[in-house]
Amino acid sequence: MPLPGAFRAAFRDEPCYLRLSSNTDVLMNIELVAAAEFAKSEARNYLSYGIIFGILIAMAFYGFFLFVSLKYRSYLYFILYTVSVGLWLFYVQGFAKVLFGQMPGFDQAMLWFWAGMFITWGTIFTISFLELQKTSRFLFYILAAALGKATQHAALVEMSLSFSCPAFQRTRHFMLQSESASISKPRACA
């Protein structure tokens, strides 16, 4: 298995430096594992997320059938909440990159947009389902304030997307390549 010099040095417990750049805060954990172990781990992760997304889709369909049969508006809010959570998780875990390619500015904006949307729809569902306007005015006002903040957040993200066309046009991503400037190879790693 051919490794760049920096990674060979890491296996020999020598100092090795890696330089990453990003427009946002990045927390990057780098772990060297064998290919077979990595494949097993990825298979387990994909299976886990497949189960999670399957449950979210089943919940959305269940909510849809409840909405159609009972005509209770709260179930529509539940469907929107479930879909928003699923899309937020889709962007958080990086699955959107597989379908839509590398667009870090857009991905980050969508991550925050869907976070605002699932808080918005979750709050509306809670207010509607528990009928807080009738039963608990105090909780209603607290959740209404949270709803206003979440909706404002989602709207601001959407507005920033529409005014910042470079986020759609440029993609800035970093790749770990031994030839690129992304990896600094100090003399100890050579």
Coordinates of C-alpha atoms in Angstrom, one line a residue:
M1 CA 0.0 0.0 0.0
P2 CA 1.9 3.1 -1.2
L3 CA 1.6 6.0 1.3
P4 CA 2.8 9.6 1.0
G5 CA 5.9 10.3 3.0
A6 CA 4.0 12.2 5.6
F7 CA 1.8 9.2 6.4
R8 CA 4.7 6.7 6.4
A9 CA 6.3 8.9 9.0
A10 CA 3.2 8.8 11.2
F11 CA 3.4 5.0 11.3
R12 CA 7.0 5.3 12.6
D13 CA 5.9 7.7 15.4
E14 CA 7.8 10.7 13.9
P15 CA 6.3 14.2 13.9
C16 CA 4.0 14.8 11.0
Y17 CA 2.2 18.0 10.2
L18 CA -0.9 18.6 8.1
R19 CA -2.2 22.0 7.1
L20 CA -5.8 22.4 6.3
S21 CA -7.6 25.5 5.2
S22 CA -11.3 26.4 5.4
N23 CA -13.6 29.4 5.4
T24 CA -15.3 28.1 8.6
D25 CA -14.2 26.4 11.8
V26 CA -13.1 22.9 11.2
L27 CA -12.5 20.1 13.7
M28 CA -10.8 17.3 11.9
N29 CA -9.8 14.1 13.5
I30 CA -7.4 12.1 11.4
E31 CA -7.0 8.4 12.1
L32 CA -4.9 5.9 10.1
V33 CA -6.6 2.6 9.7
A34 CA -6.2 -0.4 7.5
A35 CA -8.4 -0.5 4.4
A36 CA -10.3 -3.6 5.5
E37 CA -11.1 -2.1 8.9
F38 CA -12.2 1.1 7.3
A39 CA -14.5 -0.8 4.9
K40 CA -16.1 -2.7 7.8
S41 CA -16.6 0.6 9.7
E42 CA -18.1 2.3 6.7
A43 CA -20.5 -0.6 6.0
R44 CA -21.7 -0.4 9.7
N45 CA -22.1 3.4 9.4
Y46 CA -24.0 3.2 6.2
L47 CA -26.3 0.5 7.6
S48 CA -26.9 2.6 10.7
Y49 CA -27.8 5.7 8.7
G50 CA -29.9 3.6 6.3
I51 CA -31.9 2.4 9.3
I52 CA -32.2 5.9 10.7
F53 CA -33.3 7.4 7.3
G54 CA -35.7 4.5 6.8
I55 CA -37.3 5.2 10.2
L56 CA -37.7 8.9 9.4
I57 CA -39.3 8.1 6.0
A58 CA -41.7 5.6 7.7
M59 CA -42.6 8.3 10.3
A60 CA -43.3 10.8 7.5
F61 CA -45.5 8.3 5.7
Y62 CA -47.3 7.4 8.9
G63 CA -47.9 11.1 9.6
F64 CA -49.2 11.5 6.1
F65 CA -51.7 8.7 6.5
L66 CA -52.8 10.2 9.8
F67 CA -53.2 13.6 8.3
V68 CA -55.2 12.3 5.3
S69 CA -57.5 10.1 7.5
L70 CA -58.0 12.5 10.5
K71 CA -57.6 15.9 8.7
Y72 CA -55.8 17.2 11.8
R73 CA -53.4 19.9 10.8
S74 CA -50.8 19.0 13.5
Y75 CA -49.9 15.9 11.5
L76 CA -48.9 18.1 8.6
Y77 CA -46.5 19.9 10.9
F78 CA -45.2 16.6 12.1
I79 CA -44.5 15.5 8.5
L80 CA -42.6 18.8 7.8
Y81 CA -40.7 18.4 11.0
T82 CA -39.7 14.8 10.2
V83 CA -38.6 15.7 6.6
S84 CA -36.6 18.7 8.0
V85 CA -34.8 16.5 10.5
G86 CA -34.0 14.0 7.8
L87 CA -32.6 16.6 5.4
W88 CA -30.6 18.2 8.2
L89 CA -29.1 14.8 9.1
F90 CA -28.5 14.3 5.4
Y91 CA -26.4 17.5 5.2
V92 CA -24.7 17.0 8.6
Q93 CA -23.4 13.6 7.8
G94 CA -22.2 14.6 4.3
F95 CA -24.5 12.5 2.2
A96 CA -25.5 15.5 0.2
K97 CA -21.9 15.7 -1.2
V98 CA -22.4 12.3 -2.8
L99 CA -25.5 13.4 -4.7
F100 CA -24.8 17.0 -5.4
G101 CA -21.0 17.2 -5.4
Q102 CA -18.6 19.4 -3.3
M103 CA -20.2 22.7 -2.6
P104 CA -19.0 23.7 0.8
G105 CA -20.7 27.2 0.9
F106 CA -24.0 25.8 -0.2
D107 CA -23.7 22.7 2.1
Q108 CA -23.0 24.8 5.1
A109 CA -25.9 27.1 4.3
M110 CA -28.3 24.2 3.8
L111 CA -27.1 22.7 7.1
W112 CA -28.1 25.8 9.0
F113 CA -31.3 26.3 6.9
W114 CA -32.6 22.8 7.7
A115 CA -31.6 23.2 11.4
G116 CA -33.8 26.3 11.5
M117 CA -36.6 24.6 9.6
F118 CA -36.7 21.5 11.9
I119 CA -36.8 23.8 15.0
T120 CA -39.5 25.9 13.3
W121 CA -41.7 22.9 12.3
G122 CA -41.0 21.1 15.6
T123 CA -42.1 24.1 17.6
I124 CA -45.2 24.6 15.4
F125 CA -46.1 20.9 15.8
T126 CA -45.7 21.1 19.6
I127 CA -47.8 24.3 19.9
S128 CA -50.5 22.8 17.6
F129 CA -50.6 19.2 18.9
L130 CA -50.6 20.2 22.6
E131 CA -53.0 23.1 22.0
L132 CA -50.8 25.3 24.1
Q133 CA -52.6 28.5 23.2
K134 CA -55.6 27.1 25.2
T135 CA -53.9 25.0 27.8
S136 CA -50.7 26.8 28.9
R137 CA -50.2 30.4 27.9
F138 CA -46.8 30.6 29.5
L139 CA -45.4 27.7 27.5
F140 CA -47.1 29.0 24.4
Y141 CA -45.3 32.4 24.7
I142 CA -41.9 30.7 25.3
L143 CA -42.3 28.4 22.3
A144 CA -43.6 31.3 20.2
A145 CA -40.5 33.2 21.0
A146 CA -38.3 30.2 20.0
L147 CA -40.4 29.8 16.9
G148 CA -39.8 33.4 15.9
K149 CA -36.0 33.1 16.4
A150 CA -35.8 29.8 14.5
T151 CA -37.9 31.2 11.6
Q152 CA -35.7 34.3 11.5
H153 CA -32.6 32.2 11.5
A154 CA -33.8 30.1 8.6
A155 CA -35.0 33.1 6.6
L156 CA -31.6 34.9 7.1
V157 CA -29.8 31.9 5.9
E158 CA -32.0 31.7 2.9
M159 CA -31.5 35.4 2.2
S160 CA -27.8 35.1 2.5
L161 CA -27.9 32.3 0.0
S162 CA -29.8 34.3 -2.5
F163 CA -27.4 37.3 -2.2
S164 CA -24.2 35.4 -2.2
C165 CA -24.0 33.8 -5.6
P166 CA -20.3 32.8 -5.2
A167 CA -21.4 30.2 -2.7
F168 CA -23.2 28.5 -5.5
Q169 CA -20.5 29.1 -8.2
R170 CA -17.3 28.4 -6.3
T171 CA -16.5 25.3 -4.4
R172 CA -13.7 25.4 -2.0
H173 CA -12.7 22.1 -0.7
F174 CA -9.5 20.6 0.5
M175 CA -8.3 17.3 -0.4
L176 CA -5.5 15.3 1.1
Q177 CA -3.0 14.9 -1.6
S178 CA 0.7 14.4 -1.2
E179 CA 1.5 16.7 -4.1
S180 CA -0.7 19.7 -3.1
A181 CA 0.0 22.5 -0.7
S182 CA -2.6 21.2 1.7
I183 CA 0.0 18.9 3.3
S184 CA 3.1 20.5 4.8
K185 CA 5.9 18.1 4.8
P186 CA 8.5 19.1 7.4
R187 CA 12.0 17.7 7.1
A188 CA 11.2 15.2 9.9
C189 CA 8.5 13.5 7.7
A190 CA 10.6 13.3 4.5

